[in-house]
Coordinates of C-alpha atoms in Angstrom, one line a residue:
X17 CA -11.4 -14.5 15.2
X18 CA -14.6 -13.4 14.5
X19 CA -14.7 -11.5 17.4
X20 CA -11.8 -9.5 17.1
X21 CA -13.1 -8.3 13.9
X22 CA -16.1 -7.6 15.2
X23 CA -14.2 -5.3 18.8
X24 CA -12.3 -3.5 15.7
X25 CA -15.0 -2.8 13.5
X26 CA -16.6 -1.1 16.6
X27 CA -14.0 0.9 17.4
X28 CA -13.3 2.0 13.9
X29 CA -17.5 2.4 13.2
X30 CA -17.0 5.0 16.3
X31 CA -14.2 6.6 15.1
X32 CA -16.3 7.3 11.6
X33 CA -19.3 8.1 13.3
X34 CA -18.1 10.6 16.0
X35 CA -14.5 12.0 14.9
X36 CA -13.7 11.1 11.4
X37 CA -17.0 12.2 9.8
X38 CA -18.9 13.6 12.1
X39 CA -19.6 17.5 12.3
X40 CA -16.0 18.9 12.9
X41 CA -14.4 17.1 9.7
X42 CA -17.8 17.6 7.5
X43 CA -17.5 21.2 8.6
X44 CA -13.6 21.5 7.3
X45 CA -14.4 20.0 3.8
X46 CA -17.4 22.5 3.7
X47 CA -15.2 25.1 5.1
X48 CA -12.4 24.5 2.3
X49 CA -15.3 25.4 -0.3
X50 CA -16.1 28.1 1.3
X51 CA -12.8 29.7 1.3
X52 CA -11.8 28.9 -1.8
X53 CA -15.0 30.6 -3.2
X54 CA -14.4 33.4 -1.6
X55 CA -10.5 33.7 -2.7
X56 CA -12.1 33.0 -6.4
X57 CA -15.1 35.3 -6.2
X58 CA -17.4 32.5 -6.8
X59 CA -15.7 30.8 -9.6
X60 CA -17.7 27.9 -9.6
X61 CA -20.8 30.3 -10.4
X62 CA -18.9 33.1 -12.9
X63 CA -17.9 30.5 -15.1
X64 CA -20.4 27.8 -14.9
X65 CA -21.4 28.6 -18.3
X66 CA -18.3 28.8 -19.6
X67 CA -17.2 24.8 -18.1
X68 CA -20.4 23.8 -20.0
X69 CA -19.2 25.3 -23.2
X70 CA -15.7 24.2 -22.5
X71 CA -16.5 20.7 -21.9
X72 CA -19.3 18.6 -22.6
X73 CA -21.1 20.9 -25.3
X74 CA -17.4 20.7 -27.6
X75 CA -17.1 17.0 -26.6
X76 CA -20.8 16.1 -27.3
X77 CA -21.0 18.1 -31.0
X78 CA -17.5 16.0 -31.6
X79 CA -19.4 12.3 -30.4
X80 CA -22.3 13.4 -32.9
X81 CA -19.7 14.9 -35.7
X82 CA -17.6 11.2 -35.4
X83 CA -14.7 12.9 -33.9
X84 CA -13.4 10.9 -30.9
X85 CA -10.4 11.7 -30.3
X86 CA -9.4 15.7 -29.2
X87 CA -6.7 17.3 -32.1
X88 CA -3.3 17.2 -30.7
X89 CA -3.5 14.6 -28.2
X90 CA -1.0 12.8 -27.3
X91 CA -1.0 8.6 -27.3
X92 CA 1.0 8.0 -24.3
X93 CA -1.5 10.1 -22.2
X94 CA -5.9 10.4 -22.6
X95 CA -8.0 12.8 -23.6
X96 CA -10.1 15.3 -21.4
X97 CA -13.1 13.3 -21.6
X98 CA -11.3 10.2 -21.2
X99 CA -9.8 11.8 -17.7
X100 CA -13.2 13.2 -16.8
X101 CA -14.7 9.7 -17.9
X102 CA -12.4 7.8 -15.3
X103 CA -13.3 10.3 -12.9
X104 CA -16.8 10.5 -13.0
X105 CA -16.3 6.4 -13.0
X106 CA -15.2 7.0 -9.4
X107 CA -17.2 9.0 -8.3
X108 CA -20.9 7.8 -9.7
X109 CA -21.0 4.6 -8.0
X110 CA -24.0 2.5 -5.8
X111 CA -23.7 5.7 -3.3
X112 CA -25.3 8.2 -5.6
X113 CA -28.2 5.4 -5.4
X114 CA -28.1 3.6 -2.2
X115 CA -26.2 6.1 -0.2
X116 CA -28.8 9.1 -1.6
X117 CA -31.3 6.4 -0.2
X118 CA -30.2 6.3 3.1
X119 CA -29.3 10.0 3.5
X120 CA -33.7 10.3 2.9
X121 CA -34.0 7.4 5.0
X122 CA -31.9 9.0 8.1
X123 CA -32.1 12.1 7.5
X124 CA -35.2 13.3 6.0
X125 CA -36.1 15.2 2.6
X126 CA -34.3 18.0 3.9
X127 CA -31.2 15.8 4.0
X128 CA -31.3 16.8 0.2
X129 CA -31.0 20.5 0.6
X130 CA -27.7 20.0 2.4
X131 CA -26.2 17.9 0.0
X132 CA -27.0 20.6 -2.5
X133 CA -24.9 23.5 0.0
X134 CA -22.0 20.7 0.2
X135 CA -22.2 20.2 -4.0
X136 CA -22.2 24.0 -4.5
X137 CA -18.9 24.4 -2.4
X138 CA -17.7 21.1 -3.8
X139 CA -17.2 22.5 -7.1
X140 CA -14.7 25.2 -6.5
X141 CA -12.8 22.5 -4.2
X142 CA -12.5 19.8 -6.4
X143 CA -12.0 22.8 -9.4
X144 CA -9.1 23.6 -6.9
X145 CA -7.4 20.1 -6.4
X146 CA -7.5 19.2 -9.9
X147 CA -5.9 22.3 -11.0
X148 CA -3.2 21.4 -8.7
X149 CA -2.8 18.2 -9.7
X150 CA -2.3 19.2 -13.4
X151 CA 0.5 21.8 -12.0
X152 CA 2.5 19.9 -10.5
X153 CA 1.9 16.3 -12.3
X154 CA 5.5 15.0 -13.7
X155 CA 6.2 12.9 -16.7
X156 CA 7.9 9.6 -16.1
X157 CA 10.8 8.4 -18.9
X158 CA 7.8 6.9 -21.3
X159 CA 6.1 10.6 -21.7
X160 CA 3.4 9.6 -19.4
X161 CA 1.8 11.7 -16.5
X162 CA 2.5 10.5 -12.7
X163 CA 0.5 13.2 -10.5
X164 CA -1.7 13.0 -7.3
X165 CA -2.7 14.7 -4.2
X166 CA 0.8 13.7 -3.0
X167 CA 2.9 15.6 -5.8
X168 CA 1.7 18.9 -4.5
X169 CA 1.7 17.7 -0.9
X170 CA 5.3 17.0 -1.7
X171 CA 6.4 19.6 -3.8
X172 CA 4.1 22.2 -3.2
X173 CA 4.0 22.2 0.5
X174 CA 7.2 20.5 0.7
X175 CA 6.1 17.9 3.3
X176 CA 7.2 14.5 2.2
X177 CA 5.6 12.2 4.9
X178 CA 2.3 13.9 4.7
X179 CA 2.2 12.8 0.8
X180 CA 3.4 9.1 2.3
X181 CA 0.7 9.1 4.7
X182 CA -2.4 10.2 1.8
X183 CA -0.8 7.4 -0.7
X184 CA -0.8 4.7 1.8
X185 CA -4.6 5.4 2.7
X186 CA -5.1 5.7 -0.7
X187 CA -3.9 2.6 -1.8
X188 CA -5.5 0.5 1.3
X189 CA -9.5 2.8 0.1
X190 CA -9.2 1.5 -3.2
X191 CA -8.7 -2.1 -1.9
X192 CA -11.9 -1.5 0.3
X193 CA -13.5 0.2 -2.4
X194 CA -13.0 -2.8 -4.8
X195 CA -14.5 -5.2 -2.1
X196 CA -17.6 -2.9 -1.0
X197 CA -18.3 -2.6 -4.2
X198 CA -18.7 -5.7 -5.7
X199 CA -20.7 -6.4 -2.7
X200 CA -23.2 -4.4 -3.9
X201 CA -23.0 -6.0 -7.3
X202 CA -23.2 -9.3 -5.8
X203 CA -26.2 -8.2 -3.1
X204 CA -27.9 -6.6 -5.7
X205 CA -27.7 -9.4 -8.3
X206 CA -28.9 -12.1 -5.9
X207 CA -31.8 -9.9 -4.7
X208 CA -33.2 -9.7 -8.3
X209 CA -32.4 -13.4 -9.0
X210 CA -34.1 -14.1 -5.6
X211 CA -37.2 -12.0 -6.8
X212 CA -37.8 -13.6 -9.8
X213 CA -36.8 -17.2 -8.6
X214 CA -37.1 -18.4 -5.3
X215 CA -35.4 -21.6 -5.4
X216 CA -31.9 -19.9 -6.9
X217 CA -28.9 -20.4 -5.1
X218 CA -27.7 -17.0 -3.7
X219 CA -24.1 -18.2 -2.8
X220 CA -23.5 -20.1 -6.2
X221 CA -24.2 -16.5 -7.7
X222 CA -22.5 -14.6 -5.4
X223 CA -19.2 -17.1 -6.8
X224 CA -20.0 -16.7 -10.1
X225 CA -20.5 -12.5 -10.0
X226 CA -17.4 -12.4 -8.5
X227 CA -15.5 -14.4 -10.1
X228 CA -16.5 -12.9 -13.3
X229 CA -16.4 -9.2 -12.5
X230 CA -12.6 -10.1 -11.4
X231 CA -11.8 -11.4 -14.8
X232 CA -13.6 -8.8 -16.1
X233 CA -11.5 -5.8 -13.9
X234 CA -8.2 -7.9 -14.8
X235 CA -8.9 -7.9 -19.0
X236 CA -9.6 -3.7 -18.2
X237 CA -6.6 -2.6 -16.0
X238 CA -3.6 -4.9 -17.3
X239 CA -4.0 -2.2 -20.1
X240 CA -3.3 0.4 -18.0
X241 CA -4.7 4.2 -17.6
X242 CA -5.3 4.3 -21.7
X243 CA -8.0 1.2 -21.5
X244 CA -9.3 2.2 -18.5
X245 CA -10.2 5.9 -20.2
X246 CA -11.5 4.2 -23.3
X247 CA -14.1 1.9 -21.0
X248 CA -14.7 4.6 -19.1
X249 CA -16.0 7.1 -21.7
X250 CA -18.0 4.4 -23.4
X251 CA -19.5 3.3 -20.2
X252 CA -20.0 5.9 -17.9
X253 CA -22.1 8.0 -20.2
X254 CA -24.2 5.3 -21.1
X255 CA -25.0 4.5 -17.3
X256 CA -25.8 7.9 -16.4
X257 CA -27.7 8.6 -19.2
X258 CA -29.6 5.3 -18.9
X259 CA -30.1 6.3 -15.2
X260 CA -31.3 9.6 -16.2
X261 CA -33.8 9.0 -18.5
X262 CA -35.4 5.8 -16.2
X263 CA -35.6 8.8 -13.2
X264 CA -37.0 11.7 -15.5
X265 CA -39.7 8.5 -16.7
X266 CA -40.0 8.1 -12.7
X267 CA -41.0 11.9 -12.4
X268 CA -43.2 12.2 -15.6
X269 CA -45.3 9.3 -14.4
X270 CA -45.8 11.2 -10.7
X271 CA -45.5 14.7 -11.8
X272 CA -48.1 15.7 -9.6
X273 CA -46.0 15.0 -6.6
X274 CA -42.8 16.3 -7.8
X275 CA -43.9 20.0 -6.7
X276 CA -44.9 18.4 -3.2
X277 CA -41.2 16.7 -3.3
X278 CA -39.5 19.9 -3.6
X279 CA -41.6 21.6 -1.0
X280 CA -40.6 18.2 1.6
X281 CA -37.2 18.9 0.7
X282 CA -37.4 22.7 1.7
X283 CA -39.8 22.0 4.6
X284 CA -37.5 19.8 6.0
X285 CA -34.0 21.5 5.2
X286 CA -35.2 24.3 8.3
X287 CA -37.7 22.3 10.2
X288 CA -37.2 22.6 13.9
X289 CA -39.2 20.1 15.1
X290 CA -38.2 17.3 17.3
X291 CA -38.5 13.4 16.6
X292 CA -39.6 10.8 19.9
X293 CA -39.1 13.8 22.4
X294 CA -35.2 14.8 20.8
X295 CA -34.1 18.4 21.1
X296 CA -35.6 20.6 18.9
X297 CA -34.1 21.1 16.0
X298 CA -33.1 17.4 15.6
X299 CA -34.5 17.2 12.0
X300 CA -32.4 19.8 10.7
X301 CA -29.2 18.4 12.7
X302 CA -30.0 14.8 11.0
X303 CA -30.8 16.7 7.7
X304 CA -27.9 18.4 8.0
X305 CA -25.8 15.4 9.0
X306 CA -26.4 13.2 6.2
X307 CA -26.7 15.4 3.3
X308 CA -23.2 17.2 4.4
X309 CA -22.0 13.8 4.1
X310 CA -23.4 12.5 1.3
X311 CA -22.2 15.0 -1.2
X312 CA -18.9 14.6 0.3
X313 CA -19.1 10.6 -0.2
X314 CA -21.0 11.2 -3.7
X315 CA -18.6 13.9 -5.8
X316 CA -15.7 12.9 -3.3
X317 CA -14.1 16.8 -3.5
X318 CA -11.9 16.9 -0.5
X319 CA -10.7 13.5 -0.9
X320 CA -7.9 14.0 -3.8
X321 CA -9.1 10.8 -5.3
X322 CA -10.5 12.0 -8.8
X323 CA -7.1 14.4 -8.9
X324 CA -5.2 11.1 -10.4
X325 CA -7.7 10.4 -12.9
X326 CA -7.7 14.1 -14.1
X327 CA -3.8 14.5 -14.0
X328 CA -3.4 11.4 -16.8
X329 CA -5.4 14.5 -19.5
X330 CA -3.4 15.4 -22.5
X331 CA -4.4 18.6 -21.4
X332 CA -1.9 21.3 -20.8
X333 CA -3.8 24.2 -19.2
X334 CA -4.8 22.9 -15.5
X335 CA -7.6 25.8 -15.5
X336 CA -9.3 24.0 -18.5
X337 CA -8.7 20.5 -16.7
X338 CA -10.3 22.4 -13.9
X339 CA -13.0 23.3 -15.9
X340 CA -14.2 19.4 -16.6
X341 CA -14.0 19.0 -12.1
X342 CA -16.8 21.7 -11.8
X343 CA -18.9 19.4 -14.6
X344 CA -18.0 16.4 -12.9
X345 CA -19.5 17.3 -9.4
X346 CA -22.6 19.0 -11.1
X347 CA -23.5 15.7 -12.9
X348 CA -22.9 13.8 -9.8
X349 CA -24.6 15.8 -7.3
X350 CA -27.0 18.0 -8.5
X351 CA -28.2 16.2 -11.2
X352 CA -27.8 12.0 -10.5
X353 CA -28.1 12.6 -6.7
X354 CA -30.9 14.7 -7.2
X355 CA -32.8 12.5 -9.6
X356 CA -32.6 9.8 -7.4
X357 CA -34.0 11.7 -4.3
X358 CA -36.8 13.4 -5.8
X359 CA -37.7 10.0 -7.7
X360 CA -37.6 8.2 -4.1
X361 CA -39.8 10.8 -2.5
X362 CA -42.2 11.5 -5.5
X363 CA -43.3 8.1 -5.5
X364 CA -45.0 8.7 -2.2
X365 CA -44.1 4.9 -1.8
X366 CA -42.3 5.6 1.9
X367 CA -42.9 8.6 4.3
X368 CA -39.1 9.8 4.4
X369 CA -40.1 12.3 7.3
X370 CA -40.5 9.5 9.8
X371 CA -36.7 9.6 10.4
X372 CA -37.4 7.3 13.7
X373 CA -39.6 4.3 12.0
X374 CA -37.1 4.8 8.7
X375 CA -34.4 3.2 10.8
X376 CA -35.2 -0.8 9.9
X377 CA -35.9 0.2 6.6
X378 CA -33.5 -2.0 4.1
X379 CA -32.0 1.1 2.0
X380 CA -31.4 -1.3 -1.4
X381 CA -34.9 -2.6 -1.4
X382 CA -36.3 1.1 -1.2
X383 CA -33.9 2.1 -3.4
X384 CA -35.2 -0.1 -6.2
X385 CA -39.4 0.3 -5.1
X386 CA -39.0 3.6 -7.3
X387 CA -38.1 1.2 -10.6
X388 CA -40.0 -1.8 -9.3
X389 CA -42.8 0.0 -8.5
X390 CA -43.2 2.4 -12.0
X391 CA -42.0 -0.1 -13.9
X392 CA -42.7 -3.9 -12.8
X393 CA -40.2 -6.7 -13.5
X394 CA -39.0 -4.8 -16.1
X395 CA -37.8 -2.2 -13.4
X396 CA -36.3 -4.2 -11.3
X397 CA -34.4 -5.7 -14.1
X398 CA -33.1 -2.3 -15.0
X399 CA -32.1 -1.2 -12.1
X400 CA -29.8 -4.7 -11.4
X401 CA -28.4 -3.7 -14.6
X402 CA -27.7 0.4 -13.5
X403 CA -26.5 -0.5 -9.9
X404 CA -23.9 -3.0 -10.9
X405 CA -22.8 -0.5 -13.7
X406 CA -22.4 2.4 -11.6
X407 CA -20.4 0.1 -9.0
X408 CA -18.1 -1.6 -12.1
X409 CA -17.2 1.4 -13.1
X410 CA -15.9 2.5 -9.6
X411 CA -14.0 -0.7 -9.4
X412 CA -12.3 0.3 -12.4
X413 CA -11.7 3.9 -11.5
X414 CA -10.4 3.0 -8.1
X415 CA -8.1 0.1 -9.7
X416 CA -5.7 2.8 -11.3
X417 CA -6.2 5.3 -7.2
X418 CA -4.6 2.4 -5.6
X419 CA -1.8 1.5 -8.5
X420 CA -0.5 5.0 -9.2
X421 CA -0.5 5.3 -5.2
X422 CA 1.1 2.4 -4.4
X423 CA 3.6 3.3 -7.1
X424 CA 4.5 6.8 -5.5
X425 CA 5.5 4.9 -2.2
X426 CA 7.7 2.3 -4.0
X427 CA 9.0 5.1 -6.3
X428 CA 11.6 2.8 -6.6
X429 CA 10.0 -0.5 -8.0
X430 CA 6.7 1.4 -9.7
X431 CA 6.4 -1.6 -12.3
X432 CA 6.4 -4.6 -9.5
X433 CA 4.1 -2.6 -6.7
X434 CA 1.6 -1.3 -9.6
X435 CA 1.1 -5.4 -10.7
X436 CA 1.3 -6.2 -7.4
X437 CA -1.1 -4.2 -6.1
X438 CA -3.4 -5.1 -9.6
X439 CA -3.7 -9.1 -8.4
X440 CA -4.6 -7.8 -4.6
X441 CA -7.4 -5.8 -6.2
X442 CA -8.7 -8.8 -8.3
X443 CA -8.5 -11.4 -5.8
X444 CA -10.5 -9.1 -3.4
X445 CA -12.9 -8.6 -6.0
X446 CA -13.3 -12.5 -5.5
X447 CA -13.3 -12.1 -2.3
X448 CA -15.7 -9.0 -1.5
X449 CA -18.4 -11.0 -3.5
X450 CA -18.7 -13.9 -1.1
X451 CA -18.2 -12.0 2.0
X452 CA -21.2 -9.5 3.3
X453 CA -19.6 -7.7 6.5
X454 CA -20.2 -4.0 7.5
X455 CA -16.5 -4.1 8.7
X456 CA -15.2 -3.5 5.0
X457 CA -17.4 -0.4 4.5
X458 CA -16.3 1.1 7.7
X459 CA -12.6 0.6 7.3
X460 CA -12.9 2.0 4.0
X461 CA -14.5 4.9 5.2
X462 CA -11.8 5.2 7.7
X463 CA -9.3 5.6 5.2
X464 CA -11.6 7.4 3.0
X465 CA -10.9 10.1 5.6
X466 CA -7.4 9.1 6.3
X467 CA -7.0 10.6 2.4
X468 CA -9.0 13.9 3.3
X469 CA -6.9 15.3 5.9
X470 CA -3.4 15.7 4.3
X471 CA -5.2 16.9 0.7
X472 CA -7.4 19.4 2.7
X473 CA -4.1 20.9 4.6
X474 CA -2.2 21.3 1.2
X475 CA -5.5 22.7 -0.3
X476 CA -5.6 25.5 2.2
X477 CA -1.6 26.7 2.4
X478 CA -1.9 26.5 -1.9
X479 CA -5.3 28.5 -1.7
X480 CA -3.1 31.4 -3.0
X481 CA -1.5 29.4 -6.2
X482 CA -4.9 28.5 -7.0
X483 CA -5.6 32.1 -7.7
X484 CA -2.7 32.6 -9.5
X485 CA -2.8 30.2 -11.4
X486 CA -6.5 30.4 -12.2
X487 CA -6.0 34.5 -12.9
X488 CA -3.2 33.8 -14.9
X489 CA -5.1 31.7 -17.7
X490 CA -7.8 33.8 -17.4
X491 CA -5.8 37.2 -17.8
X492 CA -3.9 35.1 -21.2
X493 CA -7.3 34.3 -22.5
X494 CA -7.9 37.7 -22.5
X495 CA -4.9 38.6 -24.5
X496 CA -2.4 39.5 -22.0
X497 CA 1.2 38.6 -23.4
X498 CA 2.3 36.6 -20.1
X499 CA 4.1 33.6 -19.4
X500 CA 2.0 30.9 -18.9
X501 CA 1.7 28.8 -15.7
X502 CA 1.7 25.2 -16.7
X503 CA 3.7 23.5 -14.4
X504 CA 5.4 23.7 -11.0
X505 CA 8.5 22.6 -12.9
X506 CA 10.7 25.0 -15.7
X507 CA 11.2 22.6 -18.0
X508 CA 7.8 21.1 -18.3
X509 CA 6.1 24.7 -18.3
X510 CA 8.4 25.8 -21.3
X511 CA 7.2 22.3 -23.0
X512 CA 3.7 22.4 -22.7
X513 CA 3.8 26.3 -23.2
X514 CA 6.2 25.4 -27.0
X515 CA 3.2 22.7 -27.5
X516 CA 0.0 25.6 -27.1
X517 CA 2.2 27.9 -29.0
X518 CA 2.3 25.2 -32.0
X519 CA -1.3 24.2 -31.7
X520 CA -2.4 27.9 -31.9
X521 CA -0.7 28.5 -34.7
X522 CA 1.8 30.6 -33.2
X523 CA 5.6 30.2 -33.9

């Protein structure tokens, strides 16, 4: 049996590797970016400023102010910041840590510039999806929001089997997703335990972790998307802010080689040199390589994943829902991403331009030197404590991307597939703890890109709604007296428009 695992996880690892993300499909996702900055005049960098002040400025003054819920919102459904919260929870996972690590470690400092070129275009494209999502979201019998990459496959495209194909690879991600995950928990858990205690018993904590994070996940999503928005916006600010300030520590305490750090990352990003007699230019193809992917993998714009999270807002206005996807890949990319890479290479601890020797280097372990090494036990103990957050919240996030998917294909039974699919994802969780096999992570990058494909084709034949859409809200902001574009569907977009009518005071 054993085997056969092993012949498929080598057929699927080639697939990844040389079809699935290699250069072509890297190139498309860039690509969609590209074209949907040009067909918004650079959106993403016109009104940066304005998501800030839109978004986490407002919902920060309300946090300090005691304020925690936004005015009008309604019960059934979660606020912004709840949405963004979920997302975020998806998206900042052991990748932006361990994945960051291994783009340095096979790719080279200049692995980091790239990611930064595939952040920058991420924005507008996962700005783009989301605001699709909100448009053509629907509202199920209780007043809640179903919506998805496949509702605008569906009905904005119009091609039903397409919208099958990206829930079904969604649903079978989130179940690989769930297990890689708490691998990482588990891994990461017994590595520390191991440190401080040689004689502990790495597969009676491996049992326990998982057993307990499955109980844990259970408590969290039997409540649904409303609990899983209220742990999400109490955790995931408190992860990446306790990440944050460790890093900026991290930096302070080798300042002097922060300037050199950005200069490797530069260097790097256009060095033409060859490695152990390669063609030249094999730096900047590695570079290139793994920091394309990496911001894909990290701020997942492209996929459609974070789309359901965002679709569950209160929100009415997809541009201002929109507006929260530009913060969400900033935070994730160009801020946790590149704290962790600047930490890694600042500490001068590993020579992350020997691509070659970098090869057998154990990408957890250098991962955690950074803390370990600034910080002592005490570092180490932190950073078992922000890995296994980052990767809980995923879990979580990725819990309700399975569910609502798996409920679009039995559209039919939603109530018994979405509990169905729930006791899968905890007995995995179990399951993923115990095991350690690369065959998980590559069939969940496999349908990782199975979901990328369909979203990406809608994404290009709706570019033009996007605009319209976008200039519309834009154009009533301004004080044009036009009818608003809410929702794909008549009687939603006269609903939500009666509700901003009433909520700005109008009649």
């Amino acid at each position: 049996m054993s085997e056969i695992i092993d012949a498929i996880d080598s057929v699927v690892a080639y697939i990844n590797n040389n079809i699935l993300w290699a250069f072509p499909m890297i190139f498309v996702i860039i690509g969609t970016g590209i074209y949907f900055t040009i067909r918004t005049r650079g959106l993403q960098v016109r009104r940066f400023g304005e998501a800030l002040k839109t978004t986490i400025v407002p919902t920060v003054k309300n946090i300090f102010r005691g304020k925690k819920k936004d005015s009008g919102q309604d019960e059934k459904n979660i606020s912004q910041f709840e949405a963004f919260s979920t997302a975020i929870s998806g998206t900042v996972g052991t990748g932006n840590i361990v994945g960051v690590t291994g783009a340095l470690l096979a790719g080279g400092p200049g692995a980091v510039f790239w990611m930064w070129v595939s952040a920058f275009f991420g924005l507008i494209t996962n700005y783009s999806e989301n605001l699709l999502g909100l448009y053509f979201r629907k509202k199920d019998k209780s007043g809640s929001f179903d919506g998805g990459p496949m509702y605008y496959i569906e009905n904005g495209i119009g091609w039903k089997p397409l919208a099958f194909i990206f829930a079904l690879c969604c649903s079978l991600a989130a179940l690989g997703m769930g297990m890689v995950q708490i691998n990482s928990i588990s891994g990461t858990i017994q590595s520390t335990a191991s440190a401080l205690n040689d004689d502990c018993n790495k597969k009676v904590i491996a049992w326990i972790v998982g057993i307990t994070i499955a109980v844990m996940t259970a408590l969290i999503i039997i409540g649904g998307i409303q609990r899983i928005g209220k742990v999400a916006s109490m955790v995931a600010p408190f992860m990446a802010l306790l990440f944050i300030v460790m890093a900026v520590i991290i930096l302070c305490v080798n300042i002097t080689a922060v300037p050199k750090a950005f200069a490797l990352i530069f260097e790097n990003a256009f060095s033409f040199r060859s490695v152990e007699g390669g063609f030249l230019g094999y730096v900047i193809m590695k570079g290139m390589r793994y920091g394309f992917a990496r911001g894909v993998f990290s701020n997942e714009a492209g996929l459609g994943s974070t789309v359901i999270a965002h679709t569950e807002s209160e929100i009415k206005e997809p541009v201002k829902q929109g507006m929260w996807s530009i913060f969400e890949v900033f935070l994730d990319t160009l801020v946790i991403c590149t704290l962790t890479a600047v930490s890694l290479i600042s500490t001068g601890l590993f020579d992350f331009t020997d691509i070659a020797g970098n090869a057998a280097l154990e990408k957890a372990d250098v991962a955690s030197s950074a803390f370990s090494n600034t910080f002592g036990n005490f570092g180490l103990i932190i950073f078992t404590v922000i890995l296994p957050l980052f990767a809980f919240t995923t879990i979580i996030a990725w819990s309700y991307y399975g569910q609502n998917a798996t409920q679009y294909i039995f559209k039919n039974h939603p109530t018994a597939a979405g509990n169905t699919f729930k006791v899968i994802y905890v007995l995995l969780i179990v399951v993923g703890a115990v095991t350690k096999s690369t065959f998980v992570w590559d069939l969940d990058e496999f349908f990782n890109a199975c979901m990328a494909i369909p979203n990406l084709i809608a994404l290009i034949i709706l570019g033009s709604l996007v605009v319209k859409i976008t200039k519309n809200y834009f154009e009533r902001k301004n004080g044009a007296d036009i009818e608003p574009m809410l929702s794909a569907y008549p009687e939603l977009n006269a609903e939500f428009a009666a509700e901003i009518s009433k909520q700005n005071g109008k009649n």
